[in-house]
CSV table of C-alpha atoms in Angstrom, one decimal:
chain,number,residue,atom,x,y,z
A,1,UNK,CA,-5.1,25.4,-17.8
A,2,UNK,CA,-1.7,26.2,-19.5
A,3,UNK,CA,1.1,26.1,-17.1
A,4,UNK,CA,-0.9,24.4,-14.3
A,5,UNK,CA,1.1,21.8,-12.5
A,6,UNK,CA,-0.3,18.8,-10.8
A,7,UNK,CA,1.1,16.3,-8.3
A,8,UNK,CA,2.0,14.1,-11.3
A,9,UNK,CA,4.5,16.8,-12.5
A,10,UNK,CA,6.6,16.6,-9.3
A,11,UNK,CA,10.2,16.3,-10.1
A,12,UNK,CA,12.4,13.5,-8.7
A,13,UNK,CA,13.3,14.1,-5.0
A,14,UNK,CA,16.9,15.0,-4.5
A,15,UNK,CA,17.6,13.1,-1.3
A,16,UNK,CA,17.9,9.7,-3.0
A,17,UNK,CA,20.5,8.4,-0.5
A,18,UNK,CA,18.6,9.0,2.7
A,19,UNK,CA,17.1,5.5,2.9
A,20,UNK,CA,20.1,3.6,1.6
A,21,UNK,CA,21.1,2.0,4.9
A,22,UNK,CA,17.5,0.9,5.9
A,23,UNK,CA,17.3,-2.8,6.6
A,24,UNK,CA,14.2,-4.9,7.4
A,25,UNK,CA,14.9,-8.6,8.3
A,26,UNK,CA,12.9,-11.5,6.9
A,27,UNK,CA,11.6,-12.0,10.4
A,28,UNK,CA,10.2,-8.5,10.4
A,29,UNK,CA,8.3,-9.2,7.2
A,30,UNK,CA,6.9,-12.4,8.7
A,31,UNK,CA,5.8,-10.4,11.7
A,32,UNK,CA,3.9,-7.9,9.5
A,33,UNK,CA,1.7,-10.9,8.3
A,34,UNK,CA,1.2,-12.2,11.8
A,35,UNK,CA,0.2,-8.8,13.1
A,36,UNK,CA,-1.9,-8.0,10.0
A,37,UNK,CA,0.2,-5.1,9.1
A,38,UNK,CA,-0.4,-5.7,5.4
A,39,UNK,CA,-2.0,-2.6,4.0
A,40,UNK,CA,0.1,-3.2,0.9
A,41,UNK,CA,-2.2,-6.1,0.0
A,42,UNK,CA,-4.9,-5.1,-2.6
A,43,UNK,CA,-8.0,-7.2,-2.2
A,44,UNK,CA,-9.4,-6.1,-5.6
A,45,UNK,CA,-6.1,-6.6,-7.4
A,46,UNK,CA,-3.9,-4.0,-8.9
A,47,UNK,CA,-5.9,-1.6,-11.1
A,48,UNK,CA,-3.0,-0.4,-13.2
A,49,UNK,CA,-2.1,-4.0,-14.0
A,50,UNK,CA,-5.7,-4.6,-15.0
A,51,UNK,CA,-5.7,-1.5,-17.2
A,52,UNK,CA,-2.5,-2.5,-19.0
A,53,UNK,CA,-3.0,-6.3,-19.0
A,54,UNK,CA,-3.5,-6.6,-22.7
A,55,UNK,CA,-0.3,-4.6,-23.3
A,56,UNK,CA,1.6,-6.8,-20.9
A,57,UNK,CA,0.3,-10.2,-22.3
A,58,UNK,CA,0.3,-9.2,-26.0
A,59,UNK,CA,-2.3,-11.8,-26.7
A,60,UNK,CA,0.2,-14.7,-26.0
A,61,UNK,CA,-0.9,-18.0,-24.5
A,62,UNK,CA,0.8,-20.4,-22.1
A,63,UNK,CA,3.2,-17.8,-20.6
A,64,UNK,CA,5.3,-18.4,-17.5
A,65,UNK,CA,4.8,-15.5,-15.1
A,66,UNK,CA,7.0,-14.7,-12.1
A,67,UNK,CA,5.7,-12.9,-9.0
A,68,UNK,CA,8.6,-11.9,-6.7
A,69,UNK,CA,7.6,-11.2,-3.1
A,70,UNK,CA,4.1,-12.3,-4.1
A,71,UNK,CA,2.2,-12.2,-0.8
A,72,UNK,CA,-1.3,-13.3,-1.5
A,73,UNK,CA,-1.7,-11.2,-4.7
A,74,UNK,CA,-5.0,-12.0,-6.3
A,75,UNK,CA,-3.5,-11.2,-9.7
A,76,UNK,CA,-1.8,-14.6,-9.5
A,77,UNK,CA,-5.2,-16.2,-10.1
A,78,UNK,CA,-6.0,-13.7,-12.9
A,79,UNK,CA,-3.0,-15.1,-14.9
A,80,UNK,CA,-3.7,-18.8,-13.9
A,81,UNK,CA,-7.4,-18.4,-15.0
A,82,UNK,CA,-6.1,-17.2,-18.4
A,83,UNK,CA,-4.1,-20.4,-18.8
A,84,UNK,CA,-0.7,-19.1,-17.8
A,85,UNK,CA,1.7,-20.7,-15.3
A,86,UNK,CA,2.5,-18.7,-12.2
A,87,UNK,CA,5.5,-19.0,-10.0
A,88,UNK,CA,5.8,-16.8,-6.9
A,89,UNK,CA,8.2,-16.4,-4.0
A,90,UNK,CA,7.2,-15.2,-0.5
A,91,UNK,CA,8.8,-15.3,2.9
A,92,UNK,CA,5.5,-15.6,4.8
A,93,UNK,CA,4.0,-19.1,4.8
A,94,UNK,CA,0.9,-17.5,6.3
A,95,UNK,CA,0.5,-15.2,3.2
A,96,UNK,CA,0.9,-18.2,0.9
A,97,UNK,CA,-1.7,-20.3,2.7
A,98,UNK,CA,-4.1,-17.4,2.8
A,99,UNK,CA,-3.8,-17.0,-1.0
A,100,UNK,CA,-4.9,-20.5,-1.6
A,101,UNK,CA,-7.7,-20.4,1.0
A,102,UNK,CA,-9.1,-17.0,-0.1
A,103,UNK,CA,-9.0,-18.0,-3.8
A,104,UNK,CA,-10.7,-21.4,-2.9
A,105,UNK,CA,-7.9,-23.4,-4.5
A,106,UNK,CA,-6.8,-26.8,-3.2
A,107,UNK,CA,-3.1,-27.3,-2.9
A,108,UNK,CA,-0.2,-29.5,-1.8
A,109,UNK,CA,3.0,-28.6,-0.1
A,110,UNK,CA,6.5,-30.2,-0.2
A,111,UNK,CA,10.0,-29.3,0.9
A,112,UNK,CA,12.4,-27.7,-1.5
A,113,UNK,CA,15.3,-30.1,-1.0
A,114,UNK,CA,17.9,-27.6,-2.3
A,115,UNK,CA,17.0,-25.0,0.3
A,116,UNK,CA,16.9,-26.0,4.0
A,117,UNK,CA,13.6,-25.0,5.5
A,118,UNK,CA,12.0,-23.9,2.3
A,119,UNK,CA,8.7,-25.3,1.0
A,120,UNK,CA,6.8,-25.1,-2.3
A,121,UNK,CA,3.0,-24.9,-2.4
A,122,UNK,CA,1.4,-26.1,-5.6
A,123,UNK,CA,-2.2,-25.7,-6.7
A,124,UNK,CA,-4.0,-28.9,-7.6
A,125,UNK,CA,-4.4,-27.6,-11.1
A,126,UNK,CA,-0.6,-27.5,-11.3
A,127,UNK,CA,-0.3,-24.0,-12.8
A,128,UNK,CA,0.5,-22.0,-9.6
A,129,UNK,CA,3.7,-22.8,-7.6
A,130,UNK,CA,4.5,-20.6,-4.6
A,131,UNK,CA,7.9,-21.0,-2.9
A,132,UNK,CA,8.2,-20.0,0.7
A,133,UNK,CA,11.8,-18.8,1.1
A,134,UNK,CA,14.0,-15.8,0.5
A,135,UNK,CA,14.1,-14.4,-3.0
A,136,UNK,CA,17.9,-14.5,-2.7
A,137,UNK,CA,18.0,-18.2,-2.1
A,138,UNK,CA,15.6,-19.4,-4.7
A,139,UNK,CA,17.0,-19.1,-8.2
A,140,UNK,CA,20.6,-19.7,-7.2
A,141,UNK,CA,19.8,-23.0,-5.5
A,142,UNK,CA,16.6,-24.3,-7.0
A,143,UNK,CA,16.0,-24.5,-10.7
A,144,UNK,CA,12.8,-22.5,-11.3
A,145,UNK,CA,13.4,-21.9,-15.0
A,146,UNK,CA,13.0,-18.8,-17.1
A,147,UNK,CA,10.0,-16.5,-17.4
A,148,UNK,CA,8.1,-14.7,-20.2
A,149,UNK,CA,6.6,-12.1,-17.9
A,150,UNK,CA,7.6,-10.6,-14.5
A,151,UNK,CA,5.1,-8.6,-12.4
A,152,UNK,CA,7.1,-6.6,-9.8
A,153,UNK,CA,4.7,-4.9,-7.5
A,154,UNK,CA,5.6,-4.5,-3.9
A,155,UNK,CA,8.9,-6.2,-4.5
A,156,UNK,CA,11.7,-3.9,-5.7
A,157,UNK,CA,10.2,-1.2,-3.4
A,158,UNK,CA,10.3,-3.7,-0.5
A,159,UNK,CA,13.8,-5.0,-1.0
A,160,UNK,CA,16.4,-3.4,1.3
A,161,UNK,CA,18.0,-0.5,-0.7
A,162,UNK,CA,21.4,-2.0,-0.3
A,163,UNK,CA,20.2,-5.3,-2.0
A,164,UNK,CA,18.7,-3.7,-5.1
A,165,UNK,CA,21.6,-4.5,-7.5
A,166,UNK,CA,21.6,-8.2,-6.4
A,167,UNK,CA,17.8,-8.3,-6.7
A,168,UNK,CA,17.8,-6.8,-10.2
A,169,UNK,CA,20.5,-9.1,-11.4
A,170,UNK,CA,18.4,-12.1,-10.2
A,171,UNK,CA,15.3,-10.8,-11.9
A,172,UNK,CA,17.1,-10.3,-15.2
A,173,UNK,CA,18.7,-13.7,-15.0
A,174,UNK,CA,15.1,-15.2,-14.9
A,175,UNK,CA,14.0,-13.6,-18.2
A,176,UNK,CA,13.4,-15.5,-21.4
A,177,UNK,CA,14.0,-14.0,-24.9
A,178,UNK,CA,11.1,-11.7,-25.7
A,179,UNK,CA,10.3,-11.0,-22.0
A,180,UNK,CA,8.1,-8.2,-20.7
A,181,UNK,CA,8.7,-7.0,-17.1
A,182,UNK,CA,6.2,-4.7,-15.5
A,183,UNK,CA,7.3,-2.7,-12.5
A,184,UNK,CA,5.4,-0.6,-10.0
A,185,UNK,CA,7.2,1.9,-7.9
A,186,UNK,CA,6.4,4.9,-5.7
A,187,UNK,CA,7.7,8.4,-5.7
A,188,UNK,CA,7.5,10.4,-2.4
A,189,UNK,CA,9.8,12.5,-0.2
A,190,UNK,CA,12.1,9.9,1.4
A,191,UNK,CA,13.2,12.4,4.1
A,192,UNK,CA,9.7,12.2,5.5
A,193,UNK,CA,9.0,8.5,5.4
A,194,UNK,CA,11.7,5.8,6.1
A,195,UNK,CA,9.9,3.1,4.1
A,196,UNK,CA,9.1,0.5,3.1
A,197,UNK,CA,7.9,0.9,0.4
A,198,UNK,CA,11.1,2.6,-0.4
A,199,UNK,CA,11.6,5.4,-2.9
A,200,UNK,CA,13.2,4.2,-6.1
A,201,UNK,CA,14.1,7.1,-8.3
A,202,UNK,CA,14.1,7.0,-12.1
A,203,UNK,CA,17.8,7.2,-12.3
A,204,UNK,CA,18.3,4.1,-10.2
A,205,UNK,CA,15.8,2.1,-12.3
A,206,UNK,CA,17.8,3.0,-15.4
A,207,UNK,CA,21.0,2.0,-13.6
A,208,UNK,CA,19.6,-1.3,-12.5
A,209,UNK,CA,17.8,-2.4,-15.7
A,210,UNK,CA,18.9,-0.1,-18.5
A,211,UNK,CA,21.8,-2.2,-19.8
A,212,UNK,CA,19.5,-5.1,-20.7
A,213,UNK,CA,16.1,-3.4,-21.0
A,214,UNK,CA,14.2,-0.7,-22.9
A,215,UNK,CA,12.4,1.2,-20.2
A,216,UNK,CA,9.0,2.8,-20.8
A,217,UNK,CA,6.9,4.6,-18.2
A,218,UNK,CA,3.3,3.5,-19.0
A,219,UNK,CA,1.5,5.7,-16.5
A,220,UNK,CA,1.8,7.9,-13.4
A,221,UNK,CA,-1.1,8.1,-11.0
A,222,UNK,CA,-1.8,10.0,-7.7
A,223,UNK,CA,-1.7,7.1,-5.2
A,224,UNK,CA,-2.3,9.2,-2.0
A,225,UNK,CA,-4.6,7.7,0.5
A,226,UNK,CA,-5.7,8.7,4.0
A,227,UNK,CA,-3.3,6.2,5.6
A,228,UNK,CA,-0.4,7.9,4.0
A,229,UNK,CA,-0.9,10.9,6.3
A,230,UNK,CA,0.6,8.8,9.1
A,231,UNK,CA,3.8,8.5,7.1
A,232,UNK,CA,4.2,12.3,7.3
A,233,UNK,CA,3.7,12.8,3.6
A,234,UNK,CA,1.1,14.6,1.6
A,235,UNK,CA,2.0,13.3,-1.9
A,236,UNK,CA,2.8,9.9,-3.3
A,237,UNK,CA,2.9,9.0,-7.0
A,238,UNK,CA,2.7,5.4,-8.3
A,239,UNK,CA,4.6,4.8,-11.6
A,240,UNK,CA,4.2,1.8,-13.8
A,241,UNK,CA,7.1,0.9,-16.0
A,242,UNK,CA,7.3,-1.6,-18.8
A,243,UNK,CA,10.7,-3.2,-19.5
A,244,UNK,CA,11.3,-5.0,-22.8
A,245,UNK,CA,14.4,-6.8,-24.2
A,246,UNK,CA,17.0,-4.6,-25.9
């Protein structure tokens, strides 16, 4: 077996700039939900998160956990069921309503006065609050507080590449002392698939987060599925990073 390389040994792809001008509008993301083009949703939850959950939570209680671009992620209920408070932001009202319906949770909704057109959906238990608006409008205009944990799956990889610095700055501004930030990204040949999910190379992760965070890659897994053939690729690696406070 010595010297045998696997797909997990693939080096970083050199064409890191090829997707930099790609832009999806908020309306296009809303249309994905309407048209059920949501293969990114994982009905059983994220298995790498499940595997590393104890590392992420460190046995702490009563944490505030932020889910950027949350969709209807079932992991939100995992954290709430463990007694933590969950705040998410999602542009699709349909996705938010489906979360509460599919998790059999009663909820209320109210406008977010600071952001025209925005709403917040709150579970009756009070420990899940999901904001329906742009991630770029939320923290700057509505006070959502600081967070102990951030679970970034399908968020950084979905943000338009030209907006990553602004996004990362917002995420870091939401962290409390002692935070842990878990990030999932994909590595594939960006010359073959335009994204999203977009390819975020290691060097860019270090550039975006390295000044404030210690960065540790917890795991790399072969994430290739049959559906990825339609992207024109034959290899895709998922990487899970843990950021901690420097």
